[in-house]
Short mmCIF file of C-alpha atoms in Angstrom, two decimals:
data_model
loop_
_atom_site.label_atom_id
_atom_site.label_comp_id
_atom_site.label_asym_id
_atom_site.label_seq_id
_atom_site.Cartn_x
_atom_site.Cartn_y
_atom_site.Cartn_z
CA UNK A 1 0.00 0.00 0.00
CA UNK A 2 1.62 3.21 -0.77
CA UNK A 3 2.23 5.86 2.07
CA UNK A 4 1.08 9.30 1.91
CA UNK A 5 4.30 11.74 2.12
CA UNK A 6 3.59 15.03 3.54
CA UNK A 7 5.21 17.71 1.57
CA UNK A 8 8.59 19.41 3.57
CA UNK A 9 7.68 22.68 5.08
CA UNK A 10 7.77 25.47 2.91
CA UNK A 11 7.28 23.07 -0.16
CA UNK A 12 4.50 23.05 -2.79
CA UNK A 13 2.20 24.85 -0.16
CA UNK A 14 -0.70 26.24 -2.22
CA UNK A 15 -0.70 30.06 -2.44
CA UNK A 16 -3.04 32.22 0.10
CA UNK A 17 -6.02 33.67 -1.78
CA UNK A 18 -7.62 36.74 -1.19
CA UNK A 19 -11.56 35.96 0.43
CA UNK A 20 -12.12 39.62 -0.37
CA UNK A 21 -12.21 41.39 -3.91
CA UNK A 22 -10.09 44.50 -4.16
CA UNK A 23 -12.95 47.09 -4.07
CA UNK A 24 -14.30 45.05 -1.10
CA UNK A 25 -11.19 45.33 0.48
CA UNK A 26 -11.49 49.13 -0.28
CA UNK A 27 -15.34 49.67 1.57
CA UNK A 28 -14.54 46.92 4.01
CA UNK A 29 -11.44 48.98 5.49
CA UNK A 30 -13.32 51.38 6.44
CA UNK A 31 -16.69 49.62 7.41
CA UNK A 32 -15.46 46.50 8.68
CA UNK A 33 -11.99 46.86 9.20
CA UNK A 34 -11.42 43.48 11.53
CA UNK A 35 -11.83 40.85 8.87
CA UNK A 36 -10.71 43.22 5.58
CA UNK A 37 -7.36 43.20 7.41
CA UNK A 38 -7.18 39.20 7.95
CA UNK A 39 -7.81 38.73 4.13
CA UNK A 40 -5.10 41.78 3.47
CA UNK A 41 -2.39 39.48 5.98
CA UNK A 42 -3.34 36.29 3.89
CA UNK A 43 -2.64 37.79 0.34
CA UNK A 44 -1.43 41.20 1.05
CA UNK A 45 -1.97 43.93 -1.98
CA UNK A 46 -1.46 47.61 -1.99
CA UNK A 47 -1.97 49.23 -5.74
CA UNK A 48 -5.68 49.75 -5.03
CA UNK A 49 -5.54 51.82 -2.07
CA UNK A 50 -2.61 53.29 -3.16
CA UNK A 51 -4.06 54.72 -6.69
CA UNK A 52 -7.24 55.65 -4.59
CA UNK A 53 -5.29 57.80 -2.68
CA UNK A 54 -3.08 59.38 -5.36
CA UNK A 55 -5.87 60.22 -7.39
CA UNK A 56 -7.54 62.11 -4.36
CA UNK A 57 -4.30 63.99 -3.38
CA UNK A 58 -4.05 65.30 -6.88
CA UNK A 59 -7.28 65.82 -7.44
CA UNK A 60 -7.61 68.19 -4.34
CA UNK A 61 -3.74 69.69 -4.80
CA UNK A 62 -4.91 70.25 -8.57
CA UNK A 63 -8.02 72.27 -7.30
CA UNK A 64 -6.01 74.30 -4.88
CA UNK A 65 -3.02 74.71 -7.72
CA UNK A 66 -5.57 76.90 -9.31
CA UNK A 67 -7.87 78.39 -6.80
CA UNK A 68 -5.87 79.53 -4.04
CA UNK A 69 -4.22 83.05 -3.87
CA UNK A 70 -0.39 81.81 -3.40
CA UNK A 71 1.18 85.01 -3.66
CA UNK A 72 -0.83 86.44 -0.45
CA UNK A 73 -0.32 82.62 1.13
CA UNK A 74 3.65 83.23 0.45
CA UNK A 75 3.69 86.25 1.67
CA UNK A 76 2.43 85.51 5.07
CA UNK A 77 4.38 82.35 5.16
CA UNK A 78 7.39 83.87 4.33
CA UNK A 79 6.08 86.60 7.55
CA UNK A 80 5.62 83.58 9.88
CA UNK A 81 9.20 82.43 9.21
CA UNK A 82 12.07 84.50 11.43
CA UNK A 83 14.88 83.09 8.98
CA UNK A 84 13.00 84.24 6.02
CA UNK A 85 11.69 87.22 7.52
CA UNK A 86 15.33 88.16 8.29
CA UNK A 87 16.27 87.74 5.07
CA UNK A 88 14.19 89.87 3.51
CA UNK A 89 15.21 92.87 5.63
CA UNK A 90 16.38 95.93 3.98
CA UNK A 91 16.09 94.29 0.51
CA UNK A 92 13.93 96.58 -1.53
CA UNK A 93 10.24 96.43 -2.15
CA UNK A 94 9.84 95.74 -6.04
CA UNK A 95 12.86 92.83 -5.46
CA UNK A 96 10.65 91.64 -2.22
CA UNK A 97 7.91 91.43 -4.14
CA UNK A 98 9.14 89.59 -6.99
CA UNK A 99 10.74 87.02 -4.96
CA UNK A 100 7.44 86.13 -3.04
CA UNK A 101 5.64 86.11 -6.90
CA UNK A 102 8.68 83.51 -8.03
CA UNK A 103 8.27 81.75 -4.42
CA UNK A 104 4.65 80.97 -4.75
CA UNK A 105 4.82 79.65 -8.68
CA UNK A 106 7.00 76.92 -7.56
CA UNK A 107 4.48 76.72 -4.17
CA UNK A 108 1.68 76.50 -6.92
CA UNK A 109 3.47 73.77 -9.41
CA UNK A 110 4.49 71.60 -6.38
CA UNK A 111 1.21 71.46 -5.54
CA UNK A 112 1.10 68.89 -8.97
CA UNK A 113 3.75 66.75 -7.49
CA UNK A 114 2.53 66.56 -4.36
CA UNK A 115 -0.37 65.20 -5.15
CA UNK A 116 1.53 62.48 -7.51
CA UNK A 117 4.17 61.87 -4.73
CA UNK A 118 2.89 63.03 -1.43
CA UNK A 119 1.47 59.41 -0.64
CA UNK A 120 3.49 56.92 -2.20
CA UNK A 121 6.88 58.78 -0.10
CA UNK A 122 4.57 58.92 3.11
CA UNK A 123 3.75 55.40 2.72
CA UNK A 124 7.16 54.18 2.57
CA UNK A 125 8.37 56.45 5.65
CA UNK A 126 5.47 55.75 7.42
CA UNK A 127 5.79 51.53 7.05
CA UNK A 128 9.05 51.32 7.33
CA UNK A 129 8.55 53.52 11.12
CA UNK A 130 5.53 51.72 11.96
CA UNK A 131 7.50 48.31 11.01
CA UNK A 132 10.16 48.66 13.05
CA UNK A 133 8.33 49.87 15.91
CA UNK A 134 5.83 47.10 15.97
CA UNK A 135 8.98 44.81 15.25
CA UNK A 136 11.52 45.91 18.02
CA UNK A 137 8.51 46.58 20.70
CA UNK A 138 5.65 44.41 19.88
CA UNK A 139 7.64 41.23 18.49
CA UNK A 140 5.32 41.17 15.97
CA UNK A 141 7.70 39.84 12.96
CA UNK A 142 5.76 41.46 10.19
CA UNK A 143 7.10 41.46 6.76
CA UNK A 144 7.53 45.01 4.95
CA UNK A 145 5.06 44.31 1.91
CA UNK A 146 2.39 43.29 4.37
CA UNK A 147 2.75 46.53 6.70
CA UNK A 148 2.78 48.20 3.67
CA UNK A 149 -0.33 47.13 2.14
CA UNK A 150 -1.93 47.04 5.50
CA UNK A 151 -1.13 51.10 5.66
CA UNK A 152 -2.23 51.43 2.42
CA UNK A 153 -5.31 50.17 3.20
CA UNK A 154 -5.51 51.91 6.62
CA UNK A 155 -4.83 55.56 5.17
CA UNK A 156 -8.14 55.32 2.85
CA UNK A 157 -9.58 57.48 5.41
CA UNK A 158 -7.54 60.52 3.64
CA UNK A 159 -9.35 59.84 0.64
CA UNK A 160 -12.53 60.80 1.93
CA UNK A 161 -11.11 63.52 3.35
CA UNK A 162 -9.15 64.81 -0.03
CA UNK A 163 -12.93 64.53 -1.21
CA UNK A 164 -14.45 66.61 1.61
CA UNK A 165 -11.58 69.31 0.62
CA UNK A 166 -11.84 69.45 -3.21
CA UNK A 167 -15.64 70.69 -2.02
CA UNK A 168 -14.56 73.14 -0.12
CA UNK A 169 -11.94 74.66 -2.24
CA UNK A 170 -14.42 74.63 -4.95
CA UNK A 171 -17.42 76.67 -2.87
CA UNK A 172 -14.94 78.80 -0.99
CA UNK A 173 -13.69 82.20 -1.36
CA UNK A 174 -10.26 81.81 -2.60
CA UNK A 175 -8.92 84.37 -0.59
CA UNK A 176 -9.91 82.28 2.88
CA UNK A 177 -8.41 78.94 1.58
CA UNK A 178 -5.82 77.35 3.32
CA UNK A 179 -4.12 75.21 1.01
CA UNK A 180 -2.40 73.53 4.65
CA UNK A 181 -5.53 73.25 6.10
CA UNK A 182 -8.46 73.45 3.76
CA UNK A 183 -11.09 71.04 6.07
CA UNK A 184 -10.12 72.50 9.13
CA UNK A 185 -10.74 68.76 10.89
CA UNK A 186 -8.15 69.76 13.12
CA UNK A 187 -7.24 71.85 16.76
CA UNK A 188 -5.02 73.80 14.55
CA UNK A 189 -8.39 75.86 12.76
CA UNK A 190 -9.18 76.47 16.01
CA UNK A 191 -5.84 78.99 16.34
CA UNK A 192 -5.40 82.41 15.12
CA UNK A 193 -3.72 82.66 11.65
CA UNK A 194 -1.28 84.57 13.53
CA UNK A 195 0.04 81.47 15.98
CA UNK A 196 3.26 80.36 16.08
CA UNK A 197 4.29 77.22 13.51
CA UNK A 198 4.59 75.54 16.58
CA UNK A 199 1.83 75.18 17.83
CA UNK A 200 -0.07 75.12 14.26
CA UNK A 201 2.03 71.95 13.39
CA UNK A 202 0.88 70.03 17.24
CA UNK A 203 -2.50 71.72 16.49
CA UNK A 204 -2.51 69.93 13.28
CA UNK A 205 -1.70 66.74 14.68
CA UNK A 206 -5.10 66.48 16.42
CA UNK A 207 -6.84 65.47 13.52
CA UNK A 208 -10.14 64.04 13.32
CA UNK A 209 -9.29 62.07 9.75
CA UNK A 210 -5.62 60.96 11.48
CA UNK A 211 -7.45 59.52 14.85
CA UNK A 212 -9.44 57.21 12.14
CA UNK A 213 -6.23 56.12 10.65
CA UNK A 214 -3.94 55.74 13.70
CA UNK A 215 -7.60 53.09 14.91
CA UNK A 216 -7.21 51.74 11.81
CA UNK A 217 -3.38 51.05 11.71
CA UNK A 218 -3.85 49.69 15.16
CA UNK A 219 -6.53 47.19 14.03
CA UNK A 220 -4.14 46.34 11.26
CA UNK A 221 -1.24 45.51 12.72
CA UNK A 222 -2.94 42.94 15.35
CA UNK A 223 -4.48 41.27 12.78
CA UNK A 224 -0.92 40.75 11.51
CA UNK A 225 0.16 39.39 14.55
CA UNK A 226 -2.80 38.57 16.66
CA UNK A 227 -0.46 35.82 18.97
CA UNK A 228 1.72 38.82 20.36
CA UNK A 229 -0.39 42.09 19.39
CA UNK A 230 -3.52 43.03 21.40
CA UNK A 231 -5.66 45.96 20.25
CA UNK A 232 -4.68 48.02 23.26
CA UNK A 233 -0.84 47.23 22.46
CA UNK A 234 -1.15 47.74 18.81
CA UNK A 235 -3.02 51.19 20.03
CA UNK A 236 -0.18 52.15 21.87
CA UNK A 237 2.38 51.43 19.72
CA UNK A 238 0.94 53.76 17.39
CA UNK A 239 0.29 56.99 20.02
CA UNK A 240 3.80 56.35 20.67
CA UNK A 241 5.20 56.73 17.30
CA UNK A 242 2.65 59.58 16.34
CA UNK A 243 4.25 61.40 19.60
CA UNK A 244 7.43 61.26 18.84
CA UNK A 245 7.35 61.92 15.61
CA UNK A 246 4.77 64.80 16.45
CA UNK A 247 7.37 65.82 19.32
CA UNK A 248 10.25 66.39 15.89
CA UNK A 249 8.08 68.14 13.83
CA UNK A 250 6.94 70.57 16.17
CA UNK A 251 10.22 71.58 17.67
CA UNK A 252 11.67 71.91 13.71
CA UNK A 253 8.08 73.92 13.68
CA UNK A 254 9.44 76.13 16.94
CA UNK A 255 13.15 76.72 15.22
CA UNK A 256 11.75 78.71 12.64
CA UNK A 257 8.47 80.29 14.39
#
């Protein structure tokens, strides 16, 4: 009678497949989050979310490339800044003034490859921090194309807001648009223009669109590693990255407020 072999570990295993379609994947992430992220760990895939969100970015940076008044947003910038403040001291008016117009075309065109680049490079940064940290602290062992499609799909959140912006900078004055804060979902609308970069960049932190994502990447990562992550854990992992990182940001915010 012949015996049954069992293949060697690693060996002519059959490949995961995905339980979820991609545009399932793409509603489930943000209305049922728990099991989209299982099927994401089994057969993990990022283009999806990842063209969702690039096509949101520069479809609201596109908007605001031609709607918002960038030579009045460079000048009080440029006002906010002490180092460029200083610089422009004593240099004549008409030379002022043509800096600040050449300063806010390039503002304006980088708008275009922002919203081509912005989340792709933010993606990378952000899986490769989140990786480690869940790595070294949690134990978790995850792979970088799995965090990565995991934050893809965890970010999608941003899409909706890009959306909610693009309709704002389309019924709004464009002298009251703020191309760094056009849906004010954050403690930093609630400061006067005048406030320090400081505090605008921990005010901006306190975002009502990030919160969703940081639940999301929380809920993410323990489904990659359910054995050693908890939600709470996860949770924390992910407050403790956003603070330091927030903790950088704002004190390069402070050297030049």
């Amino acid at each position: 009678m012949p015996v049954a072999i069992s293949p060697e570990p690693g060996q002519n295993q059959p490949e995961p497949v995905a339980q979820i379609g991609a545009m399932g994947r793409v509603i489930g992430a943000v209305a049922s989050p728990k099991a989209t992220f299982e099927d994401v760990v089994r057969k993990p895939s990022w283009v999806i979310p990842m063209l969702i969100l690039i096509l949101g970015s520069l479809g609201l940076n596109s908007v605001l490339a031609s709607r918002v008044d960038w030579v009045t947003f460079t000048q009080q910038s440029l006002e906010k800044n002490k180092f460029t403040a200083r610089r422009f001291e004593g240099v004549p008016a008409d030379q002022r003034e043509k800096a600040i117009e050449q300063q806010a075309m390039i503002g304006k065109y980088m708008r275009y490859v922002r919203g081509v680049l912005g989340y792709p490079l933010l993606a990378i940064i952000g899986t490769a921090i989140y990786m480690l940290a869940f790595n070294l602290v949690g134990g978790a062992n995850i792979r970088f194309s799995t965090a990565f499609a995991l934050g893809s799909f965890a970010h999608l959140p941003l899409f909706l807001k890009d959306l909610l912006g693009i309709v704002i900078a389309l019924l709004k004055d464009p002298s009251g648009i703020n191309p760094e804060n056009v849906v004010a979902s954050n403690a930093a609308a609630l400061l006067d223009p005048s406030a320090p970069l400081w505090q605008q960049a921990l005010g901006a932190t306190i975002d009502v669109f990030s919160v969703w994502c940081w639940i999301l990447v929380a809920i993410a990562f323990t489904a990659a590693s359910p054995r050693k992550l908890t939600f709470g854990k996860s949770l924390g992992i992910v407050i403790g990255v956003t603070a330091l990182l927030t903790l950088i940001g704002v004190g390069i915010a402070g050297a030049f407020s």
